[in-house]
Coordinates of C-alpha atoms and ligand atoms in Angstrom, one line a residue:
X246 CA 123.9 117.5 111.2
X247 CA 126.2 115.6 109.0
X248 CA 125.2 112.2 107.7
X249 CA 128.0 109.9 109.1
X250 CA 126.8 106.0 108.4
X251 CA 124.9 104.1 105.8
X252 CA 122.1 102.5 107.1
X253 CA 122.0 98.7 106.0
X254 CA 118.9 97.0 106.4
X255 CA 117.0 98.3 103.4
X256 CA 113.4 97.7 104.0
X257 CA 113.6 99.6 107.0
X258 CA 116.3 102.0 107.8
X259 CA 117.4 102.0 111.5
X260 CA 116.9 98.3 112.4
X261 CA 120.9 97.9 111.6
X262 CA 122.8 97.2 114.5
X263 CA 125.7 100.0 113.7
X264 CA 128.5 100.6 115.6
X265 CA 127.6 103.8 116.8
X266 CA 124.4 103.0 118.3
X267 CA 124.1 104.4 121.6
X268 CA 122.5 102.7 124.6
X269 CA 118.5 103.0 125.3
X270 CA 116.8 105.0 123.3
X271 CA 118.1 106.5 120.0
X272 CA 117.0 107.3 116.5
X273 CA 119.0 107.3 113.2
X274 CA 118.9 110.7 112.5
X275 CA 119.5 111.9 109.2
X276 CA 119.6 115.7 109.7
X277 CA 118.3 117.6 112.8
X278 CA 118.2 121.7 112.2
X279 CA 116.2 125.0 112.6
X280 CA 113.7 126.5 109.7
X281 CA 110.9 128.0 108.6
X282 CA 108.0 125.0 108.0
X283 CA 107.3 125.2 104.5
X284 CA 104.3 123.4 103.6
X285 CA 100.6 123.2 105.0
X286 CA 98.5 125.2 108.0
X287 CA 102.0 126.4 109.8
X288 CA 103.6 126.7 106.7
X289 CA 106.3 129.6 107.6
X290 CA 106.2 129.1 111.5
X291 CA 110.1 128.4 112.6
X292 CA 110.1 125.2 113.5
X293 CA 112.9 122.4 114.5
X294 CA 113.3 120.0 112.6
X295 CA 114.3 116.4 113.6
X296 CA 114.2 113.7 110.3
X297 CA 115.0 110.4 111.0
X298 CA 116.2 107.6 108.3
X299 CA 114.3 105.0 106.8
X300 CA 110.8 104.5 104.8
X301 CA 108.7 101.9 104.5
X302 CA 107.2 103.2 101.0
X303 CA 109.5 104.8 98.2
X304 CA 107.8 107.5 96.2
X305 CA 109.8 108.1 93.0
X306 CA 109.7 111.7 93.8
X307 CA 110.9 111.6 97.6
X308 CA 112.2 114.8 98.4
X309 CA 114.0 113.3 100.8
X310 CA 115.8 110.2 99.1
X311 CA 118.8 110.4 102.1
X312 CA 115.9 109.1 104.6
X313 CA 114.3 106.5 101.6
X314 CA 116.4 105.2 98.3
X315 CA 119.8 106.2 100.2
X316 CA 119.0 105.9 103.9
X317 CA 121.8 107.5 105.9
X318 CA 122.3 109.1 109.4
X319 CA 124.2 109.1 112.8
X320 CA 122.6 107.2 115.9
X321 CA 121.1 110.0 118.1
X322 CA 120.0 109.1 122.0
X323 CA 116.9 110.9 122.9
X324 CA 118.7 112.6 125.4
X325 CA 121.2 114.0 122.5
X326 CA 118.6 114.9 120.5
X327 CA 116.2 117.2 122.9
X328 CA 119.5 118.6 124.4
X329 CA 119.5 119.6 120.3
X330 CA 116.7 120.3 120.1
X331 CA 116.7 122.4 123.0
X332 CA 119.6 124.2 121.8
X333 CA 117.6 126.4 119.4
X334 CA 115.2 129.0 120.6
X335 CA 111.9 127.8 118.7
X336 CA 108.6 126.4 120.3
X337 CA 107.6 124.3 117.5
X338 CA 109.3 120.8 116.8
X339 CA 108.6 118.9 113.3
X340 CA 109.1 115.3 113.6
X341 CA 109.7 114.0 109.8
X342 CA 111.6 111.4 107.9
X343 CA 111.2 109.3 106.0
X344 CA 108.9 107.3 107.9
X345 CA 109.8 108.5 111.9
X346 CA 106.8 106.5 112.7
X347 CA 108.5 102.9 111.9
X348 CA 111.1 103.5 114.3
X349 CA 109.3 103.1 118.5
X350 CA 111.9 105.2 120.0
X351 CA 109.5 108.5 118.3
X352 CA 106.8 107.9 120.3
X353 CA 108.7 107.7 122.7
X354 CA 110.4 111.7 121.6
X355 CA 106.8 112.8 121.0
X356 CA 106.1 112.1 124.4
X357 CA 109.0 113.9 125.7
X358 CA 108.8 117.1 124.2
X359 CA 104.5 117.1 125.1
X360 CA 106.1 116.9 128.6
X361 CA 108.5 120.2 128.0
X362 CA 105.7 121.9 126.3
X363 CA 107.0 122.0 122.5
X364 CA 104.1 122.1 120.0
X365 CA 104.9 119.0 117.8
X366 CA 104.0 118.5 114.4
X367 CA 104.4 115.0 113.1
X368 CA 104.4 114.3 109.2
X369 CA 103.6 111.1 108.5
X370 CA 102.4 108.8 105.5
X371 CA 99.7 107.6 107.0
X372 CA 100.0 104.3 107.7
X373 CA 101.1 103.8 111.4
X374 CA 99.4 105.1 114.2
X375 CA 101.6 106.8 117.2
X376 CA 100.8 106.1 120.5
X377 CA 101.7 109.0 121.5
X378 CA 101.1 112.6 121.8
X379 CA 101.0 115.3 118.9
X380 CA 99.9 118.9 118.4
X381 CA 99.0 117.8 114.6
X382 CA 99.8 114.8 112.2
X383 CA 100.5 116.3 109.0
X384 CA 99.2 113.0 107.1
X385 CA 100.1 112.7 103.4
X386 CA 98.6 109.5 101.7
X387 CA 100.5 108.4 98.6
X388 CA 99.0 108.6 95.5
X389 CA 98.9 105.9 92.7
X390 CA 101.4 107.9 90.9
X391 CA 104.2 107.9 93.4
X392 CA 104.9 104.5 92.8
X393 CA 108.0 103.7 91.5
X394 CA 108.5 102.2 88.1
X395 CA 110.5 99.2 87.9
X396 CA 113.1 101.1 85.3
X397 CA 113.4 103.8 87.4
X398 CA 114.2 101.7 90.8
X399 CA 117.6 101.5 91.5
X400 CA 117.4 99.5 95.0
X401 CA 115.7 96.6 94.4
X402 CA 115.2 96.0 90.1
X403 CA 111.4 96.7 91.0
X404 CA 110.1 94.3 93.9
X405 CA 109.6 98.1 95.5
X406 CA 107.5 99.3 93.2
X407 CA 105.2 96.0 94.2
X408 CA 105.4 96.6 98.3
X409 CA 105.1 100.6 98.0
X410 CA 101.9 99.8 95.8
X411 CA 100.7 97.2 98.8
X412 CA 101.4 99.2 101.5
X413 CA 101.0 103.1 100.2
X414 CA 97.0 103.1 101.5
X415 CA 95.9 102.3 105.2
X416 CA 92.6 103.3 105.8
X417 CA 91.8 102.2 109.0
X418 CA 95.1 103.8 109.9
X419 CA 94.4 106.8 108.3
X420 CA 90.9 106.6 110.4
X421 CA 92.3 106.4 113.7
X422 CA 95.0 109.2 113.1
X423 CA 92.4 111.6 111.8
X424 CA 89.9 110.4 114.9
X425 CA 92.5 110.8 117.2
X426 CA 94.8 114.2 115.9
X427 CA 94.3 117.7 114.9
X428 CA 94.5 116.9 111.0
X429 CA 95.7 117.8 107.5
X430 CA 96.0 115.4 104.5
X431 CA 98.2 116.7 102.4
X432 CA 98.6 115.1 98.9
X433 CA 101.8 115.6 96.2
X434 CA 99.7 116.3 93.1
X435 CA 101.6 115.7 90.1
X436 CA 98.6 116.5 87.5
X437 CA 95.3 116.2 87.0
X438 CA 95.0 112.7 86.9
X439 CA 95.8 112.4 90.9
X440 CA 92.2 114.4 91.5
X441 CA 89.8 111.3 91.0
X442 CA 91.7 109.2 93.6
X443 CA 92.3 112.3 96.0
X444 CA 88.1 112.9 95.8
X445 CA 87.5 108.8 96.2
X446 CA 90.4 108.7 99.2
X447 CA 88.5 111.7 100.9
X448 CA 84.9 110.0 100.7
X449 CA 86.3 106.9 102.1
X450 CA 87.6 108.8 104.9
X451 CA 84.6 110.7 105.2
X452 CA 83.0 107.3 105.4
X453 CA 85.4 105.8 108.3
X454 CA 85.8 108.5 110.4
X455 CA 83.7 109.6 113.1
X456 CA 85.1 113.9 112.7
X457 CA 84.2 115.9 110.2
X458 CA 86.9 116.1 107.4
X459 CA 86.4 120.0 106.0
X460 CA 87.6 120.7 102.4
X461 CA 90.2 122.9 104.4
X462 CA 91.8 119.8 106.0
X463 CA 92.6 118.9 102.1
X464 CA 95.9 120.2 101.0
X465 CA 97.1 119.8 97.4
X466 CA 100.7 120.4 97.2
X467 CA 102.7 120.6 93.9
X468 CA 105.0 118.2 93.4
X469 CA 108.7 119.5 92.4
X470 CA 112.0 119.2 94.6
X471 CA 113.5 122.4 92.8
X472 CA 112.5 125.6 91.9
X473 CA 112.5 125.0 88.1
X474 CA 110.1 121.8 89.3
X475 CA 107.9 123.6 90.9
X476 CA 107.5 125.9 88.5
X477 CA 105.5 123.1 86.0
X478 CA 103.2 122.0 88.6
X479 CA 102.4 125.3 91.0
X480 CA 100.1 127.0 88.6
X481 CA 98.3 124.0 87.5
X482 CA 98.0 122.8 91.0
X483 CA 96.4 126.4 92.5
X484 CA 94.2 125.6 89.5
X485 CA 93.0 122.6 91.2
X486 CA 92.7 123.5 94.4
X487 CA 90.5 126.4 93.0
X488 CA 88.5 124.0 90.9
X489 CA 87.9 121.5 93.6
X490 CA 87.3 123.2 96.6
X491 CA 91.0 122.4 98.4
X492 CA 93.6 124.1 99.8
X493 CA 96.6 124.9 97.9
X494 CA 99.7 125.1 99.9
X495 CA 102.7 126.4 98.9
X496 CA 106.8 124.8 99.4
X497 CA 108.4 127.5 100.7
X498 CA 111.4 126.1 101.8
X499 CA 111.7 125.0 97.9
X500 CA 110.6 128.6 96.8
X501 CA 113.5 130.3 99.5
X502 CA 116.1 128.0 99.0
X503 CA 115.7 125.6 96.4
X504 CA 116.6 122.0 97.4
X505 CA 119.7 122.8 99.5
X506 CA 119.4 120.4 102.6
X507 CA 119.1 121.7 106.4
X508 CA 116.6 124.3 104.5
Ligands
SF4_169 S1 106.6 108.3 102.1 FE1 107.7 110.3 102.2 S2 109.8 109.7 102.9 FE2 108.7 107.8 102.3 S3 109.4 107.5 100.2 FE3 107.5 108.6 100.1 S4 108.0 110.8 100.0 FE4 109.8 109.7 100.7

């Protein structure tokens, strides 16, 4: 769907009171369309997407900078968006942002499609726990290498770089969503250097959780928002995932269509 409004209040997209919000419940929606799911265990399942606005961490390399850096969208009420949602013949429903978990009115949507019967995929950053429903969080912790350098943050002259580097690792949260969802952790790898945090983040987890966490559960995923990006981290990262003992998964919505949006 078109991105009609800027959203104002910069730490956390969707608090603004716009002139367009609808009554009861609603999300700022950024884009809401029907694909293939590119990345991780249902990686090529067609899938609905619905990404809501706002972050409460900026990677440098967010693929989707319209829901983070640039938050924009159009208020959607629930019932607007699972008449959209509905609209499309597809079982699965991917709820993604941005961060859809800072915003109350997705539990809320979670809970509604579990009642029509959608399988619902959540992707999260992994820290805030839903409560609410979820077929599996697709749970990808952020690295010490997302983090934004002040010279290269054009919000905020660098006081991001300082709360993305406070906030990026929850482990109790990360705990409880493993504990209490069908799981993957899926990490952007940029290089090499991401692997000794990836195997220490893993232990931890291994350490706080009271389910097993498999090697299989571990996704590496290259980082690259374009083809020609892709292309200087996917052979390296297969590499990796080889070496380590991970999972490798690919970005097919990148490799199919490049970075053109609704894709
Ligand atoms: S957590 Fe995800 S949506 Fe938020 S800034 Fe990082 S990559 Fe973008």
């Amino acid at each position: 769907m078109p991105v009609t409004s800027r959203v104002d209040d910069r730490e956390h997209a969707g608090d603004a009171a716009d002139a367009d919000l609808p009554d009861g419940d609603a999300l700022p929606i950024n884009e809401l369309f029907l694909s293939l799911q590119g990345e991780g265990k249902l990686a090529g399942v067609p899938s609905v997407f619905v990404r809501t606005s706002g972050c409460n961490l900026r990677c440098w390399f967010c693929d989707s900078y319209h829901t983070s850096w640039e938050p924009t969208h159009a208020w959607m009420s629930l019932d607007e968006i699972l008449a959209k949602i509905e609209s499309f013949d597809a079982d699965h429903v991917v709820l993604t942002g941005g961060e859809p978990l800072i915003h109350d009115a997705s539990a809320t949507l979670l809970h509604e499609l579990a009642d029509r019967g959608y399988h619902t995929t959540v992707e999260t950053n992994g820290t805030i726990v839903p409560d609410a429903p979820a077929d599996l969080a697709s749970i990808s912790p952020k690295l010490e290498s997302s983090t934004p350098t002040p010279e290269g943050d054009p919000m905020a002259e660098g006081e991001w770089a300082d709360r993305h580097e406070e906030r990026r690792i929850d482990l109790d949260a990360l705990a409880t969503l493993v504990d209490r969802f069908d799981f993957q952790l899926k990490f952007v790898v940029t290089g090499r250097d991401d692997m000794t945090e990836i195997e220490a983040l893993v232990a931890d987890l291994r350490e706080a959780t009271n389910v097993p966490v498999s090697d299989d559960d571990v996704l590496l995923m290259p980082e690259g928002q374009t083809r020609d990006q892709l292309d200087g981290t996917r052979a390296l990262v297969a590499d990796l995932a080889v070496e380590y003992g991970y999972r490798y998964t690919p970005r097919i919505h990148v490799d199919l269509w490049n970075d053109a949006p609704e894709k």
